[in-house]
Coordinates of C-alpha atoms in Angstrom, one line a residue:
M174 CA 4.7 -22.2 -14.2
Q175 CA 6.5 -24.0 -11.6
R176 CA 7.1 -21.6 -8.2
G177 CA 9.6 -19.9 -7.3
V178 CA 10.9 -19.5 -11.5
R179 CA 11.9 -16.3 -12.8
W180 CA 9.6 -14.7 -15.0
A181 CA 11.0 -12.5 -17.6
P182 CA 8.3 -13.6 -21.3
A183 CA 10.2 -12.5 -24.4
D184 CA 7.0 -10.3 -25.6
M185 CA 7.5 -8.1 -21.9
R186 CA 10.8 -7.5 -21.7
V187 CA 12.0 -3.7 -21.3
S188 CA 14.8 -1.8 -22.1
C189 CA 16.3 -1.2 -18.2
A190 CA 18.2 1.5 -19.8
L191 CA 14.9 4.0 -19.9
Q192 CA 14.7 6.9 -17.3
L193 CA 12.0 8.8 -16.4
L194 CA 12.4 11.7 -14.0
L195 CA 9.3 12.3 -11.3
V196 CA 10.0 16.0 -10.0
G197 CA 8.0 17.4 -7.0
T198 CA 6.1 20.4 -7.5
C199 CA 3.7 22.3 -5.2
L200 CA 0.7 24.7 -6.7
G201 CA 0.7 28.1 -3.8
C202 CA 4.1 26.6 -2.9
L203 CA 7.9 27.0 -3.3
P204 CA 9.4 23.9 -1.2
S205 CA 13.3 24.6 -0.4
D206 CA 14.2 21.4 -2.2
S207 CA 12.0 19.4 -4.9
E208 CA 11.8 15.7 -4.6
V209 CA 13.1 13.4 -7.6
F210 CA 12.8 10.5 -8.2
K211 CA 14.3 8.3 -11.2
C212 CA 12.6 6.1 -12.5
R213 CA 13.4 3.0 -14.8
L214 CA 10.9 0.4 -16.6
M215 CA 10.7 -2.8 -15.5
A216 CA 9.9 -6.1 -17.4
G217 CA 6.3 -7.8 -16.8
L218 CA 2.5 -6.5 -16.1
L219 CA 0.8 -5.7 -12.9
R220 CA -2.6 -4.3 -11.7
Q221 CA -1.3 -3.9 -8.1
I222 CA 1.6 -3.5 -6.2
D223 CA 3.0 -3.4 -2.3
A224 CA 6.6 -3.2 -0.7
G225 CA 7.1 -3.3 2.7
A226 CA 10.1 -4.7 4.9
G227 CA 12.6 -4.8 1.9
Q228 CA 10.0 -7.1 -0.2
V229 CA 7.8 -7.0 -3.2
Y230 CA 4.7 -8.8 -4.0
G231 CA 2.3 -8.0 -7.0
L232 CA -0.8 -9.3 -8.4
E233 CA -0.5 -9.7 -12.0
F234 CA -4.3 -8.8 -14.3
D235 CA -5.5 -12.5 -14.0
N236 CA -4.3 -12.5 -9.9
R237 CA -1.7 -14.0 -10.3
I238 CA 1.3 -14.0 -7.4
V239 CA 4.7 -12.8 -8.3
R240 CA 7.4 -11.6 -6.0
Y241 CA 10.3 -9.3 -7.2
T242 CA 13.7 -11.0 -5.9
G243 CA 16.7 -11.2 -7.9
G244 CA 16.2 -8.4 -10.2
C245 CA 13.1 -10.4 -11.5
W246 CA 9.6 -11.1 -10.8
A247 CA 9.1 -15.1 -9.8
R248 CA 5.7 -16.9 -9.6
V249 CA 4.3 -17.5 -6.5
E250 CA 1.4 -20.5 -5.5
G251 CA -2.0 -18.8 -5.2
L252 CA -4.5 -16.2 -6.8
L253 CA -5.6 -13.3 -4.9
R254 CA -7.5 -9.8 -5.5
H255 CA -5.3 -7.8 -3.1
I256 CA -1.6 -8.2 -1.6
T257 CA 0.3 -6.7 1.3
V258 CA 3.7 -6.9 2.6
G259 CA 5.2 -6.3 6.0
T260 CA 7.5 -6.6 9.0
G261 CA 4.3 -9.3 10.2
G262 CA 4.5 -11.4 7.0
V263 CA 2.4 -11.3 3.5
W264 CA -1.2 -11.1 3.8
G265 CA -3.9 -10.8 1.0
V266 CA -7.6 -11.2 0.2
D267 CA -8.9 -13.2 -2.6
T268 CA -12.2 -12.9 -4.7
N269 CA -13.9 -13.8 -2.0
N270 CA -13.0 -11.7 0.3
S271 CA -11.4 -14.1 2.5
I272 CA -8.4 -13.3 4.0
Q273 CA -5.3 -15.3 3.8
T274 CA -1.6 -15.0 5.1
L275 CA 1.4 -16.8 3.8
V276 CA 3.0 -19.6 6.4
N277 CA 6.1 -21.4 5.5
G278 CA 5.4 -20.9 1.7
S279 CA 1.5 -21.9 1.7
W280 CA -1.7 -19.5 1.9
V281 CA -3.7 -19.9 4.9
R282 CA -7.5 -18.4 5.5
T283 CA -7.7 -16.2 8.6
D284 CA -10.9 -15.7 9.2
G285 CA -12.7 -12.5 8.1
N286 CA -13.4 -11.0 5.1
L287 CA -12.3 -7.8 3.6
K288 CA -11.8 -6.6 0.3
Q289 CA -8.3 -4.2 0.9
I290 CA -5.8 -4.9 3.0
D291 CA -2.7 -3.2 4.6
L292 CA 0.2 -4.5 6.8
G293 CA 2.2 -1.0 7.0
G294 CA 1.4 -0.4 10.8
E295 CA 3.7 -0.8 13.7
G296 CA 2.2 -4.0 15.1
F297 CA -1.0 -4.9 13.1
I298 CA -3.1 -5.0 9.9
A299 CA -6.0 -3.0 8.5
G300 CA -8.5 -3.0 6.0
V301 CA -12.0 -2.5 4.5
S302 CA -15.1 -4.6 4.1
S303 CA -16.7 -4.6 1.6
C304 CA -19.2 -2.4 3.3
N305 CA -16.9 0.0 3.9
S306 CA -16.4 -0.8 7.3
A307 CA -13.1 -0.2 8.5
F308 CA -10.7 -2.9 11.2
C309 CA -7.5 -3.7 12.6
L310 CA -6.1 -6.6 14.4
S311 CA -2.6 -6.9 16.1
T312 CA -0.1 -9.0 14.3
D313 CA 1.7 -9.7 17.6
P314 CA 2.4 -12.8 17.9
A315 CA 1.9 -12.5 21.9
A316 CA -1.5 -10.9 21.2
P317 CA -4.4 -12.8 22.7
Q318 CA -6.2 -13.5 19.7
R319 CA -3.9 -15.7 18.6
Q320 CA -4.5 -18.3 20.3
T321 CA -8.6 -17.3 19.8
V322 CA -10.7 -19.0 16.4
P323 CA -12.1 -16.4 15.2
P324 CA -9.6 -14.0 16.1
P325 CA -11.5 -10.6 17.0
W326 CA -10.7 -7.9 14.8
T327 CA -10.7 -4.4 16.0
K328 CA -13.7 -2.5 14.7
I329 CA -12.5 1.3 13.4
P330 CA -14.9 3.9 13.4
V331 CA -15.6 5.1 10.2
K332 CA -16.7 4.6 6.9
L333 CA -13.8 4.2 4.1
D334 CA -13.0 2.6 1.2
Y335 CA -9.2 2.0 1.2
L336 CA -7.1 2.1 4.0
S337 CA -3.3 2.5 4.5
C338 CA -1.2 2.9 8.3
G339 CA 2.0 3.5 8.6
P340 CA 4.5 4.6 12.2
Y341 CA 2.4 8.2 12.7
S342 CA -1.0 7.6 11.7
C343 CA -3.4 6.2 9.6
W344 CA -4.7 7.2 6.4
G345 CA -8.0 6.6 4.3
V346 CA -10.0 7.3 1.4
S347 CA -13.7 7.3 1.3
G348 CA -16.4 5.8 -1.3
D349 CA -16.6 9.6 -2.7
S350 CA -12.6 9.8 -2.8
Q351 CA -12.4 12.4 0.3
V352 CA -9.1 11.8 2.4
F353 CA -9.2 11.2 6.4
V354 CA -6.3 11.1 8.5
L355 CA -6.6 8.6 11.1
T356 CA -4.6 8.5 14.5
G357 CA -5.2 6.3 17.1
V358 CA -5.3 3.2 15.3
S359 CA -2.2 1.0 17.5
R360 CA -1.3 -2.7 18.2
S361 CA -2.9 -2.3 21.9
Y362 CA -6.1 -0.6 20.1
C363 CA -6.0 -3.6 17.3
S364 CA -5.8 -6.4 20.4
S365 CA -8.7 -4.8 21.9
G366 CA -11.4 -6.8 19.5
E367 CA -15.1 -5.3 19.5
N368 CA -14.6 -4.3 23.3
T369 CA -12.2 -1.2 22.6
T370 CA -13.2 2.4 23.1
Q371 CA -13.7 3.6 19.9
T372 CA -13.5 7.9 20.9
D373 CA -9.5 7.0 20.9
I374 CA -9.4 7.5 17.3
H375 CA -9.4 10.4 15.5
A376 CA -10.3 11.2 12.0
S377 CA -9.5 15.1 10.5
Q378 CA -10.4 15.4 6.5
V379 CA -7.2 16.3 4.8
S380 CA -8.0 18.5 1.1
G381 CA -8.0 16.8 -1.9
H382 CA -9.5 13.9 -4.0
M383 CA -7.8 10.5 -4.0
A384 CA -8.5 7.0 -5.1
R385 CA -5.6 5.6 -3.4
I386 CA -3.5 6.2 -0.2
E387 CA -0.1 4.2 0.2
V388 CA 1.9 4.7 3.7
G389 CA 5.0 3.4 3.3
A390 CA 7.4 2.3 6.8
D391 CA 9.0 5.6 6.9
G392 CA 6.0 8.1 7.4
S393 CA 6.3 9.0 4.0
V394 CA 2.8 9.3 2.6
F395 CA 1.6 9.4 -1.2
G396 CA -2.1 9.3 -2.8
L397 CA -3.0 8.5 -6.2
S398 CA -6.0 11.1 -7.8
T399 CA -8.8 9.8 -9.2
N400 CA -7.5 10.5 -12.6
G401 CA -4.2 8.3 -12.1
I402 CA -2.3 11.3 -11.1
V403 CA 0.8 10.9 -7.7
Y404 CA 1.4 12.8 -5.0
Q405 CA 3.2 12.7 -1.9
R406 CA 2.0 14.3 1.5
H407 CA 4.9 16.9 2.3
G408 CA 5.5 17.5 5.6
V409 CA 4.1 14.6 7.8
T410 CA 6.2 13.9 11.4
S411 CA 5.1 11.9 13.9
R412 CA 4.0 15.8 15.7
N413 CA 2.3 16.8 12.5
P414 CA 0.8 13.4 11.1
V415 CA -1.1 15.5 8.5
G416 CA 1.6 17.0 6.8
H417 CA 1.3 20.1 5.1
Y418 CA 0.2 19.7 1.1
W419 CA 0.0 17.7 -1.4
L420 CA 3.1 17.4 -4.0
R421 CA 2.6 16.6 -7.0
L422 CA 4.7 14.4 -9.0
L423 CA 5.3 14.9 -12.3
S424 CA 5.0 11.7 -14.7
S425 CA 4.6 10.5 -18.6
E426 CA 2.1 7.8 -17.4
V427 CA -0.9 7.8 -15.1
S428 CA -1.0 5.4 -12.7
R429 CA -3.7 2.6 -11.0
S430 CA -1.7 1.5 -8.6
L431 CA 1.5 2.5 -6.0
S432 CA 3.7 1.3 -3.0
Y433 CA 6.8 3.2 -1.2
D434 CA 9.5 1.1 0.7
D435 CA 12.8 2.1 2.0
G436 CA 13.4 5.2 -0.6
V437 CA 12.0 3.2 -4.1
L438 CA 8.4 4.2 -5.6
W439 CA 6.9 1.4 -7.4
L440 CA 4.3 3.0 -9.8
I441 CA 2.0 0.2 -11.9
G442 CA 0.5 2.4 -15.3
Q443 CA -2.9 1.9 -16.5
S444 CA -1.4 -0.9 -19.1
G445 CA -0.1 -2.4 -16.1
R446 CA 4.0 -1.4 -17.3
I447 CA 6.0 -1.1 -13.5
R448 CA 8.1 1.4 -12.7
R449 CA 10.7 1.2 -10.2
C450 CA 11.7 4.7 -8.8
A451 CA 14.9 5.5 -6.9
R452 CA 14.6 8.5 -4.5
A453 CA 17.1 11.5 -5.1
R454 CA 17.5 15.3 -3.9
L455 CA 17.1 18.0 -6.2
S456 CA 18.2 21.4 -5.0
V457 CA 16.2 24.2 -6.5

């Protein structure tokens, strides 16, 4: 298919009138307001999705890339195993764990190897290697590493299987599904390369077991449990980056991937079905 062509095969068209309601509930507590997401089923099948800076990208099961534009999914040139989008652009890693960034419509390889990558941090990108080491790199064009080959990725002193960052902190999941909050990861820290002071990073373990954590640009934190249940972390602020408790979002289908940006939660079911869920609020 030609690049930029909108994609909605006849056998994957679905009615946009279908709506699901995800209502927040919390075991052992009673929040004054419950989070509500009104969802509609979208055309297409994806295995991973990422939203940021008003853009949404996804990966099909054969690693082909699509972008949500004009209400449809349009194919983008290239193949990736994981993709991320944010104010620092569009980045991804391929099946060889090579890091790629989208420049003027073409993928350009960046030195380094990661299996998962995230562009949610303010002025930096972070990710996890195949041996579960965590790294970050400033995306500030004025940073010294932009004139250096290879760029000095800064090591984050923690072992993680998945990592996502936002304005207040980074959240990670270990290989045994333990959840951690990392503070101190910043643009300046990620600009310093291997010579940084690693004592600047503080890791706190959080209750719960998750397979994935995703942090939105507004600081909202969503978790995907090991059995595909979606949760939101309640009470996350700049003063309390850990938050208070996990709020379960009720859904009729377990999920394999999620992403959140600008009041919209994107969910990918185990079968690949895509749901776009707009935030609302319901008094209780």
